[in-house]
XYZ file of C-alpha atoms in Angstrom:
576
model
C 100.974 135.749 166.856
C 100.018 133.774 169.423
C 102.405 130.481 171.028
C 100.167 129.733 173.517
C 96.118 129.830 172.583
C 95.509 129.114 170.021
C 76.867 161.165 134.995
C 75.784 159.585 132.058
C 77.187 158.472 128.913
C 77.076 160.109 125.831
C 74.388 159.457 123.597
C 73.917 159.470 119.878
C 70.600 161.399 118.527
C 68.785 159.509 115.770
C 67.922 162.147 113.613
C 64.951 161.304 111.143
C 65.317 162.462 107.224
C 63.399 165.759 105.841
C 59.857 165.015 105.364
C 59.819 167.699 102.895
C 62.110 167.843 99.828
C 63.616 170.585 97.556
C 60.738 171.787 95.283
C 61.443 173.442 92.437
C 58.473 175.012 90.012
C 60.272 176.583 86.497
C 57.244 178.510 84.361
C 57.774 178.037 80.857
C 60.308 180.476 79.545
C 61.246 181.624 82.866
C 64.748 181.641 83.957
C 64.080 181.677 87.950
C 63.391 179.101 90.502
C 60.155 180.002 92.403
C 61.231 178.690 95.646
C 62.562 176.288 97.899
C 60.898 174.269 100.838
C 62.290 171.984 103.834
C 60.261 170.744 106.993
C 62.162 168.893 109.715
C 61.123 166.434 112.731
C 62.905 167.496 115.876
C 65.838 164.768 117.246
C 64.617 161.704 119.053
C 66.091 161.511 122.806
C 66.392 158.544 124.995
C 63.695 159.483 127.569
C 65.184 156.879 130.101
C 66.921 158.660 133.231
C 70.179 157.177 134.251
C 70.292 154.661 131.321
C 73.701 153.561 132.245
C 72.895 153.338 136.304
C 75.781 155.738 136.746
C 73.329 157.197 139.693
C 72.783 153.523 141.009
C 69.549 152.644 141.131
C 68.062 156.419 140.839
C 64.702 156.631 138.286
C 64.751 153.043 139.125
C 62.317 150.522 141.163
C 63.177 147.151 142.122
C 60.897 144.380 143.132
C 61.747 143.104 146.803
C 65.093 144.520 146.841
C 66.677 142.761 143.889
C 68.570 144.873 142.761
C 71.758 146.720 142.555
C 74.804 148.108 140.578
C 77.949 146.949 140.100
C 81.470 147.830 138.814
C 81.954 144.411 137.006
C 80.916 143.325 134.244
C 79.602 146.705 133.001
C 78.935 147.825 128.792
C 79.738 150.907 129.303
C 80.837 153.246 132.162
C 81.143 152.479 135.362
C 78.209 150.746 136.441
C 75.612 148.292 135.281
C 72.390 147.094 136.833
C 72.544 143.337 138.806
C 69.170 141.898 139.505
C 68.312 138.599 141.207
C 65.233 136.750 141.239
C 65.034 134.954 144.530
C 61.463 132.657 144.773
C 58.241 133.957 143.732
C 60.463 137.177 142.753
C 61.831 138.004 139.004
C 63.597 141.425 140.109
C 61.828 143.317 137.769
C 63.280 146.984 137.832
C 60.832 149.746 136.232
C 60.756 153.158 135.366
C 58.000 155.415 134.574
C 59.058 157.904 131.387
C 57.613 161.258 129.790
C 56.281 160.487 126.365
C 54.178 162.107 123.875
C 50.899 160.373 122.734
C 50.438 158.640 118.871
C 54.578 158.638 118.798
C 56.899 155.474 117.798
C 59.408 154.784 120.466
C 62.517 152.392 120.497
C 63.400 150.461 123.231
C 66.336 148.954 123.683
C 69.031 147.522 126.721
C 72.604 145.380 126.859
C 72.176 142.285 128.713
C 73.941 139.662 129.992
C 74.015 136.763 132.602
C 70.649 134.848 133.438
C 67.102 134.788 131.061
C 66.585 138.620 130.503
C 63.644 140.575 129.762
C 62.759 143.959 128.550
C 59.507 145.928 127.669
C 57.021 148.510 128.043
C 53.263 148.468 129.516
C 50.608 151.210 129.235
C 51.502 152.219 125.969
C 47.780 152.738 125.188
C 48.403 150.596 122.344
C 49.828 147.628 122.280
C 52.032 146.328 125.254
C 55.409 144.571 124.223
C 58.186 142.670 125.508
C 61.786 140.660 124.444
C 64.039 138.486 125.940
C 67.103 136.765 126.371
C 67.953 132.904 127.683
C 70.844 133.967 129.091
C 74.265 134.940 127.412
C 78.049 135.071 129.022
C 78.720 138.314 126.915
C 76.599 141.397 126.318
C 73.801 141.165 123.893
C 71.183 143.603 122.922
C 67.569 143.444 123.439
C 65.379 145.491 120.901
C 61.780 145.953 120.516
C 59.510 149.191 119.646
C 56.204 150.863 120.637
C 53.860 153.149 119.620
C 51.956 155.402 122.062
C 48.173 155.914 121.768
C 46.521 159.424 121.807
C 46.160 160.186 125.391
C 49.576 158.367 126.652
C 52.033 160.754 128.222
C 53.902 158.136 130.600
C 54.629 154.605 129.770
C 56.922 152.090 132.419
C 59.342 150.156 131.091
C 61.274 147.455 132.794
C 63.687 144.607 133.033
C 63.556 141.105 134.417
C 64.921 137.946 134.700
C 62.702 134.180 135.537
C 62.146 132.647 138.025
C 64.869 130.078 139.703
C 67.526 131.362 136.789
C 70.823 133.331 137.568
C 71.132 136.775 137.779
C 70.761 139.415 135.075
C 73.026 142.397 134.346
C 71.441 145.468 132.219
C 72.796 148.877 130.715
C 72.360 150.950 128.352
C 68.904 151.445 128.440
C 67.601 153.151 125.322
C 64.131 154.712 124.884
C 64.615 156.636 122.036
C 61.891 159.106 120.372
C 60.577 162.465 120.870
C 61.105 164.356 123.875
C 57.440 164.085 126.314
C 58.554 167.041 128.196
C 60.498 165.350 130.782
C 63.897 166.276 128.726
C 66.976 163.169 128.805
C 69.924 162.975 130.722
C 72.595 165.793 130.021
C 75.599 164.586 127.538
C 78.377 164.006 129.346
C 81.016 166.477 130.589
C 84.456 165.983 130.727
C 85.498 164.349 133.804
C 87.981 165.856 136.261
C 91.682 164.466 137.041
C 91.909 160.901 138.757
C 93.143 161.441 142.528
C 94.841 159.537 144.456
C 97.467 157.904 141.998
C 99.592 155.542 143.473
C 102.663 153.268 143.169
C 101.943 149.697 144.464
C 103.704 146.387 143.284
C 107.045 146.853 141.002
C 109.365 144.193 139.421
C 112.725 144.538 137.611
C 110.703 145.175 134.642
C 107.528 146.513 135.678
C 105.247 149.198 137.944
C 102.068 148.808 139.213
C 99.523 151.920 139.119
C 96.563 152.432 141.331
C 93.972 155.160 141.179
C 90.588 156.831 143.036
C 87.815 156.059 140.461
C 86.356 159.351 138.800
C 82.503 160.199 138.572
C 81.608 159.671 134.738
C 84.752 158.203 133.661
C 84.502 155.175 130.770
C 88.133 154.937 130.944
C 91.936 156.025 131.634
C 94.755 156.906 129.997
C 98.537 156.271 132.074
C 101.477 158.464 131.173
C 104.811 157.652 131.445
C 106.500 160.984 131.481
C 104.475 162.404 129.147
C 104.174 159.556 126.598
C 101.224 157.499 126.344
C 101.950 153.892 127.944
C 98.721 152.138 128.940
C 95.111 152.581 129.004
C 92.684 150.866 131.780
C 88.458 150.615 131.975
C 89.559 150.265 135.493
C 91.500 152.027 138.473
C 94.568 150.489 138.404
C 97.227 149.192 135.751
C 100.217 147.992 134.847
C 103.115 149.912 132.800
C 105.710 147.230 131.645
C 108.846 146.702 129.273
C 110.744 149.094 131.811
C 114.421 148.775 132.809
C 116.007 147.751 136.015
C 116.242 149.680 138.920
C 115.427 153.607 137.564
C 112.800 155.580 138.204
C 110.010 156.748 136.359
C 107.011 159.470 136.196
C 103.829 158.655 135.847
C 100.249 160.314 135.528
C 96.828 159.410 135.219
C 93.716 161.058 133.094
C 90.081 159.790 133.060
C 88.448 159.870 129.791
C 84.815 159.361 128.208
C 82.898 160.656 125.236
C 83.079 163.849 125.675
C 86.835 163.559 125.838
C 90.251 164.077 128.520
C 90.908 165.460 131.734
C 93.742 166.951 132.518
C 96.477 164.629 133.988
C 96.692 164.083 137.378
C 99.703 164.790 139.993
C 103.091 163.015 139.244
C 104.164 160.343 140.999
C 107.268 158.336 140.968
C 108.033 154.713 140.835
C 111.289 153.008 140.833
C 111.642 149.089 138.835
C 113.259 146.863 141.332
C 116.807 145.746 140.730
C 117.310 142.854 138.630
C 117.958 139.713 140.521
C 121.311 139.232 142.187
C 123.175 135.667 141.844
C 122.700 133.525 144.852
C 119.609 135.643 146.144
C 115.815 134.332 146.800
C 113.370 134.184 144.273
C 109.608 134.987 144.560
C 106.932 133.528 143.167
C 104.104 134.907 145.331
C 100.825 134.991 143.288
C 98.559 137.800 142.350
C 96.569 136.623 144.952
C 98.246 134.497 148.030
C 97.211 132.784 151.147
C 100.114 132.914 153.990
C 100.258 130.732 156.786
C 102.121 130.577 160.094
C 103.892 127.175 160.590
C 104.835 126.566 164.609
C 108.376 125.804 165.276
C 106.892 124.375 169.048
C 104.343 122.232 170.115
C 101.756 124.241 172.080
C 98.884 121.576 171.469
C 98.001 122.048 168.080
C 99.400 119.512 165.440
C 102.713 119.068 164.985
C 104.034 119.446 161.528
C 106.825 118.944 159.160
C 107.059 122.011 156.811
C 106.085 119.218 153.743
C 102.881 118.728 155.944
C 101.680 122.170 154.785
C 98.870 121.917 152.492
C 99.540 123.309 148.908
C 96.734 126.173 149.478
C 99.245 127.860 151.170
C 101.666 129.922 149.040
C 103.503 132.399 151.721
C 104.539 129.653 154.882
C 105.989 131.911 157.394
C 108.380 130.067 160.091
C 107.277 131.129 163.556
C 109.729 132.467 164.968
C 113.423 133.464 164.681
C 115.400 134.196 168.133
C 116.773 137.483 169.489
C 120.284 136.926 170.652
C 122.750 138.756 173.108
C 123.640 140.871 169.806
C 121.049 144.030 169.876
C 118.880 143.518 166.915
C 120.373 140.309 165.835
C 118.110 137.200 165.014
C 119.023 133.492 164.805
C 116.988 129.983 164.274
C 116.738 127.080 166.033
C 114.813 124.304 165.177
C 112.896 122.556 167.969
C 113.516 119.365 166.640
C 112.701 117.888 170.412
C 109.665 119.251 169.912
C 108.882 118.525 166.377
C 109.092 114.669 166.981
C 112.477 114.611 165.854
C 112.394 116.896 162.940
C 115.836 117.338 161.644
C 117.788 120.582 160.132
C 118.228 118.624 157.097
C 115.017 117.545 156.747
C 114.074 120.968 157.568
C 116.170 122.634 154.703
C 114.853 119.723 151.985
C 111.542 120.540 152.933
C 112.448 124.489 152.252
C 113.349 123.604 148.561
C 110.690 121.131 147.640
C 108.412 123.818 148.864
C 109.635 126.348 146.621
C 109.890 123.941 143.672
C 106.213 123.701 144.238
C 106.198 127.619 143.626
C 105.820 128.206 147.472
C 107.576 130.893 149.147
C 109.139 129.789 153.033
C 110.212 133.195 154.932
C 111.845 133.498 158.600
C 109.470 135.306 161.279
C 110.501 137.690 163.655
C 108.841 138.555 166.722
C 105.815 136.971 167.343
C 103.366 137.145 170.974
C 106.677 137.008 172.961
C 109.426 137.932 170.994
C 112.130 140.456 172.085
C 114.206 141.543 169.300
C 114.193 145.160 168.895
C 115.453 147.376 166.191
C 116.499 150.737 167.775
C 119.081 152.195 166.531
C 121.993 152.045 163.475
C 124.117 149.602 164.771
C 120.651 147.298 165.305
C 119.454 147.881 162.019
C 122.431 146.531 160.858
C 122.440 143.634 163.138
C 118.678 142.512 161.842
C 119.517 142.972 158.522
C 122.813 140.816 158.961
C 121.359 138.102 161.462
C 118.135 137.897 158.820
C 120.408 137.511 155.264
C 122.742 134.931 156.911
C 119.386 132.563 157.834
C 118.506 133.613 154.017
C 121.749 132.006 153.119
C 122.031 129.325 155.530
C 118.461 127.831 155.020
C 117.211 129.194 151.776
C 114.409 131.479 153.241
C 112.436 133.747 150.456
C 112.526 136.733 153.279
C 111.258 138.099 156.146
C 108.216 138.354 157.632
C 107.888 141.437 160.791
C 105.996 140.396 163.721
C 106.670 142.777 166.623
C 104.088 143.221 169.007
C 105.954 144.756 171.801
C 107.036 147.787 170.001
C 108.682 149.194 166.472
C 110.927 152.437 165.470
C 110.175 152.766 162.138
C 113.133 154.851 161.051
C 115.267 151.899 162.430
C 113.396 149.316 160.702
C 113.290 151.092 157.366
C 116.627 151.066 157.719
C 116.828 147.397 158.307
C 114.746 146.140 155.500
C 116.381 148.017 152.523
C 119.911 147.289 154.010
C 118.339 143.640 153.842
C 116.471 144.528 150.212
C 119.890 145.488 149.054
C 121.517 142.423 149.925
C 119.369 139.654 148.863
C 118.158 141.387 145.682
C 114.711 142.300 144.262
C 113.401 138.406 144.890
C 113.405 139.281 148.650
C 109.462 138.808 150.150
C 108.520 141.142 152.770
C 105.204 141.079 155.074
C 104.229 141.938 157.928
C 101.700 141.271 160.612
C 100.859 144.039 162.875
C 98.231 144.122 165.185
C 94.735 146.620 164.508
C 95.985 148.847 166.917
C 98.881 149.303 165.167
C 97.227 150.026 161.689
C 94.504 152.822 162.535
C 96.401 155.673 161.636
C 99.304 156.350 158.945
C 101.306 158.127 161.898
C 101.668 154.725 163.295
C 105.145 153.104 163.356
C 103.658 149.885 161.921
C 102.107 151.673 159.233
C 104.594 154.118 159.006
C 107.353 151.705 158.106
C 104.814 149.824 155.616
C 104.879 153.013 153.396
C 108.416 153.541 154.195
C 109.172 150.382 152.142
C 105.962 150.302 150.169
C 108.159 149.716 146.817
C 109.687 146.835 148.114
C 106.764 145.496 150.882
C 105.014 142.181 149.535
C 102.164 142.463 151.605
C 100.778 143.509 155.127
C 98.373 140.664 156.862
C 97.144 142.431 159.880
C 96.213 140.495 162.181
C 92.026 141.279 162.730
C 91.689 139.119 166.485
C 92.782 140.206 170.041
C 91.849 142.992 169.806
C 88.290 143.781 170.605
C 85.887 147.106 169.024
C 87.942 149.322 166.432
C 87.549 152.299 164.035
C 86.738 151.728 160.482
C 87.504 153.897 157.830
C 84.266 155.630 157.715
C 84.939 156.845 161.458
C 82.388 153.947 162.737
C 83.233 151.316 165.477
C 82.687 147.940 164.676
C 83.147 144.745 166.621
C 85.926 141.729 165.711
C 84.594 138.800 164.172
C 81.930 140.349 161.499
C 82.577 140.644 157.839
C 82.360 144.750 158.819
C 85.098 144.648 160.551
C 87.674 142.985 158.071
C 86.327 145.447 155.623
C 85.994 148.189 157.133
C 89.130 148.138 158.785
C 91.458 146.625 155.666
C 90.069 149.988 154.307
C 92.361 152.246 156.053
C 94.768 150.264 154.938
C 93.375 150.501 151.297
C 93.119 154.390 151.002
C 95.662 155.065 153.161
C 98.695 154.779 151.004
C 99.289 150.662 150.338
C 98.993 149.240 146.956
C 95.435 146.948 147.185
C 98.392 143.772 146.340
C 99.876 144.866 149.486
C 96.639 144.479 151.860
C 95.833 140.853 153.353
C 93.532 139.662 155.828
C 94.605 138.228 159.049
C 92.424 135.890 160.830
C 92.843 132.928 163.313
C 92.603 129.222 161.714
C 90.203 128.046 164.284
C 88.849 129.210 167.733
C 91.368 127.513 169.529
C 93.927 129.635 167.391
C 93.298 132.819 168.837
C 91.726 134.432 172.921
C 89.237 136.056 170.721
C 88.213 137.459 166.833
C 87.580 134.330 165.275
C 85.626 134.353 162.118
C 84.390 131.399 160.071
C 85.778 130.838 156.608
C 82.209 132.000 155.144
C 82.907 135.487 156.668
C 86.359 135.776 155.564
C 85.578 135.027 151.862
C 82.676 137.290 152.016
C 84.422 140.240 153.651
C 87.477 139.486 150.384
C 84.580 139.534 147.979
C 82.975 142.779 149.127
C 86.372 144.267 148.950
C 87.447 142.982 145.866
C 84.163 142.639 143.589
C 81.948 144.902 146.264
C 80.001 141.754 146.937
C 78.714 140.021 150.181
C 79.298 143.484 151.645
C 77.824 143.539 155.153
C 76.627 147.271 156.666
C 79.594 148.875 155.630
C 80.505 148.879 151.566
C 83.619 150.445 150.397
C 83.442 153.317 148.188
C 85.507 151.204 145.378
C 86.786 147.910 144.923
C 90.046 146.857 144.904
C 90.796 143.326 142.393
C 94.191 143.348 142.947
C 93.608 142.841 146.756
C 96.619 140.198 147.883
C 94.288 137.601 149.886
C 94.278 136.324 153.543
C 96.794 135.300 156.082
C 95.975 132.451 159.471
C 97.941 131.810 162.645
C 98.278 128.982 162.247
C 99.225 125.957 159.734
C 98.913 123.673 162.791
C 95.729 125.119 164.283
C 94.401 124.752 160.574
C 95.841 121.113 160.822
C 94.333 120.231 164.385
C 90.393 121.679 162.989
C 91.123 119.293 159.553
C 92.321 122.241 157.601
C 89.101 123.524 157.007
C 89.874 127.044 156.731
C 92.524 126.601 154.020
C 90.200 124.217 151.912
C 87.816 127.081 152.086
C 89.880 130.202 152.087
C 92.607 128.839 150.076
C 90.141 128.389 147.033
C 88.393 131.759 147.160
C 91.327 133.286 147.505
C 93.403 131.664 144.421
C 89.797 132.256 142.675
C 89.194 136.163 142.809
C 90.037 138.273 139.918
C-alpha cells in the first residue's frame, strides 16, 4: 500500500394406452379362446434439442442477442435460459423441430421472472401461444398443437414484452411422436467432481468447494464414508463437527440416471475452539476491508470511529519493524492525527467491534522493512504481533510485504501466532499481482500454506501495469477483465472462493495507476460471483461464496466523499 500517492436431463416418455383391447370370441359349446389381439402407438419424445440449455444456447436462436444461460436460478440442471427484451426487442428465442404431419403435440416450458411467452407457428393448423405476467418462482406454461398433413417442422419459441424484466426458461417440452429428427439422449451418469477443496472452517464447521461436473443436477458430500450433506451447487457446508480434529471428505455428482463414483479424499481440520482472552471474528460471508492511515499524507485525516460502517475488515496501516529481527511494534501518530490519543484510539477499537467490525494491525506496507527470515524471526513476528493483539485489542493481522517474503518463515509465523490467539484470529493479506501469478510464488505459496486458517487474500489489482489472466491472456489494469481474470488464478488455484477479495484504490489520487470506478468493481464481483456483467473474459464457473473487495484507503475514500464504499460497500454486503 501506498503512504505517499494516493447433457440433458432425463426425461419421462408419455406412453399412450392400447388402442386395441383383449378380444375374446367363445363358439357355443367350445371350450377354447380363438385368439387374442393388442396394437400399440409408439412412445411420444420431446422433439426439443437441449430442452434444459445444458449446451447453452445450442438448437437455439435469439433475437438481437438477448439471450443467454445462467447457473442461477435454474429448474433443473445446471443451466436455464435468461432473455432480455431491450426496446423494440422481446428476446424471442426459437427453435425449428422434426415433426410428423396430422400429429398432436404438447408443448410445454418452466418460467420465471418477467411476462413470459411460449408457442408454436407453422403448425399448418392452427398457430398457438401462452403466457405468463411474471412470477418470482417457477411456473409452467402449457399449451398443445396439432400438425396439418404436410407439416414436418414447426418453430417454437419463448419471449418476454416489451419494457418488462427479464425471463428465465427450462425445461422445454415438445412431447409427441418422433419426426425423424430423434430427442436428446437420456442422461448418463456423470463422472467424479474434481477439484474438491477445503476453504473456510470454524470450531464447528468445514467448508467444501468443488469443479462443477457436465450433466450434474446435484451432489452428494461424504464425511468419511457417511452421507453428510447434499448441494444443487459446487460448494457446501458440513457442520455439527468437533473442535480441532480432522476429517475426510468426498464429493459425488448425481442426476437421474444416478451416482458417480466419489471423488479424491481430502482433509479438513475444525479450528480450535476459542481460547479465553483471544480475538473474536465476526467477518461476514461477504466483507469489505479498508486501509485506515496512521499519517497524514494529504488525504483526510481520520479517527478510527470516522470509518464508515460499510467497512467490516479496518486494517491499521502500518505496524513498525524494530531493532529486534522480525519484531513489529505500533505507534500512533497522534501529532499527526490532530491529536488523536492511545486511549481514544483503543475505545474506538472496541466500539468498532461492538458494531460487529473487525480492527487488525498491518504489517509492511509501500515502505515497510520487517522481514521474516528465519526461526528466531518467525518467532519474533509472531510475539511482537500477539502482544499489540493484547495491548490494543486487534482481531489479527493483516501481511503487507512488498519488498520480499520467505514463505516457510512466515508459515511459521502465522500458526505460531494462530496458536496463540486462538481460532478468532483474522488473517489477510495484500500482495501485489506480481506476486499472485503463479502458486510457486512465496505470496501465494504461504496463502495455501495457511489456507485453513487464512481469512482472506485482497490483492492488490493497481501498480502494476499488463498481467496474465488465467486463460493465459494479457489484459490491462483498470478493466473489469482484469479483476476477473486475474482473481481467477487465485480462484482455481487452490484458495477457498471466501478467501479471494478484490483490491482496488479508493480514488485516483489513492493509487500511481489501476484505478477503477466503483461501476467496474461491482461488475467484475458480479461476473465472478453470479457470471454477470462479465466483460471479454467469463469464468468457466462462478464462485457465490466469493469474500468481496478491499481499498487503500479509508481516508482516500474519505477525501473523494466516500463514494466508493457507498457503492462497493452495498454490492458487496448484497451478493449471494
Amino acid at each position: 500500500m501506498e503512504r505517499s500517492a494516493g447433457s440433458s436431463r432425463h426425461r419421462r416418455r408419455r406412453v399412450r394406452p392400447l388402442l386395441g383391447g383383449t378380444v375374446a370370441v367363445v363358439a357355443a359349446g367350445a371350450l377354447g379362446v380363438t385368439g387374442l389381439v393388442t396394437t400399440a402407438q409408439a412412445a411420444d419424445v420431446n422433439v426439443a434439442k437441449n430442452a434444459g440449455f445444458e449446451s447453452g444456447l445450442a438448437n437455439w436462436t435469439c433475437s438481437g442477442g438477448s439471450g443467454t444461460t445462467v447457473s442461477s436460478p435454474v429448474h433443473g440442471g445446471t443451466s436455464a435460459l435468461k432473455a432480455t427484451p431491450a426496446g423494440q426487442d422481446n428476446a424471442k428465442c426459437t427453435q425449428t423441430v422434426a415433426v410428423k404431419p396430422n400429429s398432436t403435440y404438447q408443448l410445454s416450458s418452466w418460467v420465471q421472472g418477467g411476462y413470459a411467452y411460449i408457442g408454436a407457428s407453422g403448425t399448418g393448423t392452427t398457430d398457438v401461444s401462452t403466457w405468463s405476467p411474471g412470477s418470482s418462482s417457477w411456473t409452467q406454461l402449457k399449451t398443445s398443437f396439432t400438425t396439418g398433413p404436410s407439416t414436418t417442422s414447426v418453430t417454437v419459441y419463448t419471449h418476454g414484452w416489451y419494457g418488462q424484466a427479464a425471463y428465465y426458461a427450462d425445461d422445454v417440452q415438445v412431447s409427441g411422436p418422433d419426426g425423424g429428427g430423434g430427442t436428446d439422449p437420456e442422461p448418463t451418469v456423470p463422472g467424479a467432481p474434481a477439484g474438491l477443496t477445503v476453504g473456510t472452517t470454524t470450531s464447528s464447521s468445514v467448508s467444501l468447494s468443488w469443479n462443477a461436473v457436465s450433466g450434474a443436477t446435484g451432489y452428494t458430500v461424504y464425511r468419511g464414508g457417511t452421507k453428510a450433506t447434499t448441494s444443487t451447487g459446487t460448494s457446501a457446508t458440513v457442520t455439527g463437527l468437533a473442535a480441532d480434529t480432522a476429517y475426510q471428505f468426498s464429493v459425488s455428482a448425481t442426476n437421474a440416471a444416478g451416482e458417480s463414483v466419489k471423488s479424491a479424499t481430502v482433509t479438513g481440520r475444525t479450528a480450535k475452539a476459542n481460547e479465553p482472552g483471544g480475538p473474536t471474528t465476526s467477518v461476514p460471508k461477504h466483507a469489505v476491508t479498508g486501509y485506515w492511515q496512521n499519517f497524514n499524507n494529504g488525504a483526510t485525516v481520520q479517527k478510527l470511529s470516522d470509518v464508515p460502517a460499510n467497512y467490516d475488515i479496518i486494517a491499521v496501516s502500518f505496524a513498525d519493524a524494530t531493532s529486534t529481527p522480525g519484531a513489529v511494534t505500533f505507534n500512533l501518530d497522534s501529532a499527526g492525527l490532530n491529536g488523536y490519543t492511545v486511549a481514544q484510539f483503543k475505545a474506538d477499537i472496541k466500539a468498532k467491534q461492538a458494531a460487529g467490525k473487525n480492527v487488525i494491525i498491518s504489517v509492511g506496507g509501500e515502505k515497510g522493512s520487517v522481514a521474516v527470515n528465519s526461526d528466531a524471526s518467525a518467532t519474533a513476528f509472531a510475539d511482537s504481533v500477539y502482544a499489540l493483539i493484547q495491548e490494543y485489542g486487534f482481531n489479527g493481522v493483516d501481511i503487507d510485504l512488498e519488498n520480499g517474503l520467505n514463505s516457510t518463515y512466515m508459515t511459521k509465523a502465522l500458526r505460531s501466532l494462530s496458536s496463540k490467539a486462538g481460532s478468532g484470529l483474522v488473517i489477510t493479506m495484500a500482495p501485489q499481482t506480481i506476486d499472485m501469478q503463479s502458486t510457486s510464488g512465496e505470496y501465494f505459496k504461504t496463502a495455501l500454506n495457511i489456507k485453513d486458517i487464512l481469512t482472506v487474500v485482497n490483492m492488490q489489482y493497481y501498480n502494476s501495469g499488463s498481467m496474465l489472466g488465467c486463460d493465459g491472456k494479457v489484459y490491462s489494469q483498470g478493466s473489469v477483465d482484469f479483476l476477473t481474470a486475474l482473481a481467477c488464478i487465485q480462484l482455481e488455484g487452490g484458495l477457498a472462493p471466501s478467501q479471494v477479495g478484490l483490491g482496488v484504490p479508493a480514488s485516483t489520487r489513492g493509487a500511481g495507476s489501476g484505478y477503477v470506478a466503483p461501476s467496474i468493481v461491482n461488475a467484475a464481483l458480479d461476473c465472478l460471483a453470479k457470471g454477470t456483467s462479465c466483460g471479454s473474459f467469463k469464468p468457466s464457473r462462478t464462485y457465490p461464496d466469493l469474500r468481496g473487495a478491499m481499498t487503500w484507503s479509508t481516508n482516500w475514500d474519505a477525501t473523494a466523499g466516500n463514494a466508493w464504499s457507498n457503492a462497493v460497500g452495498p454490492h458487496v454486503h448484497g451478493l449471494p
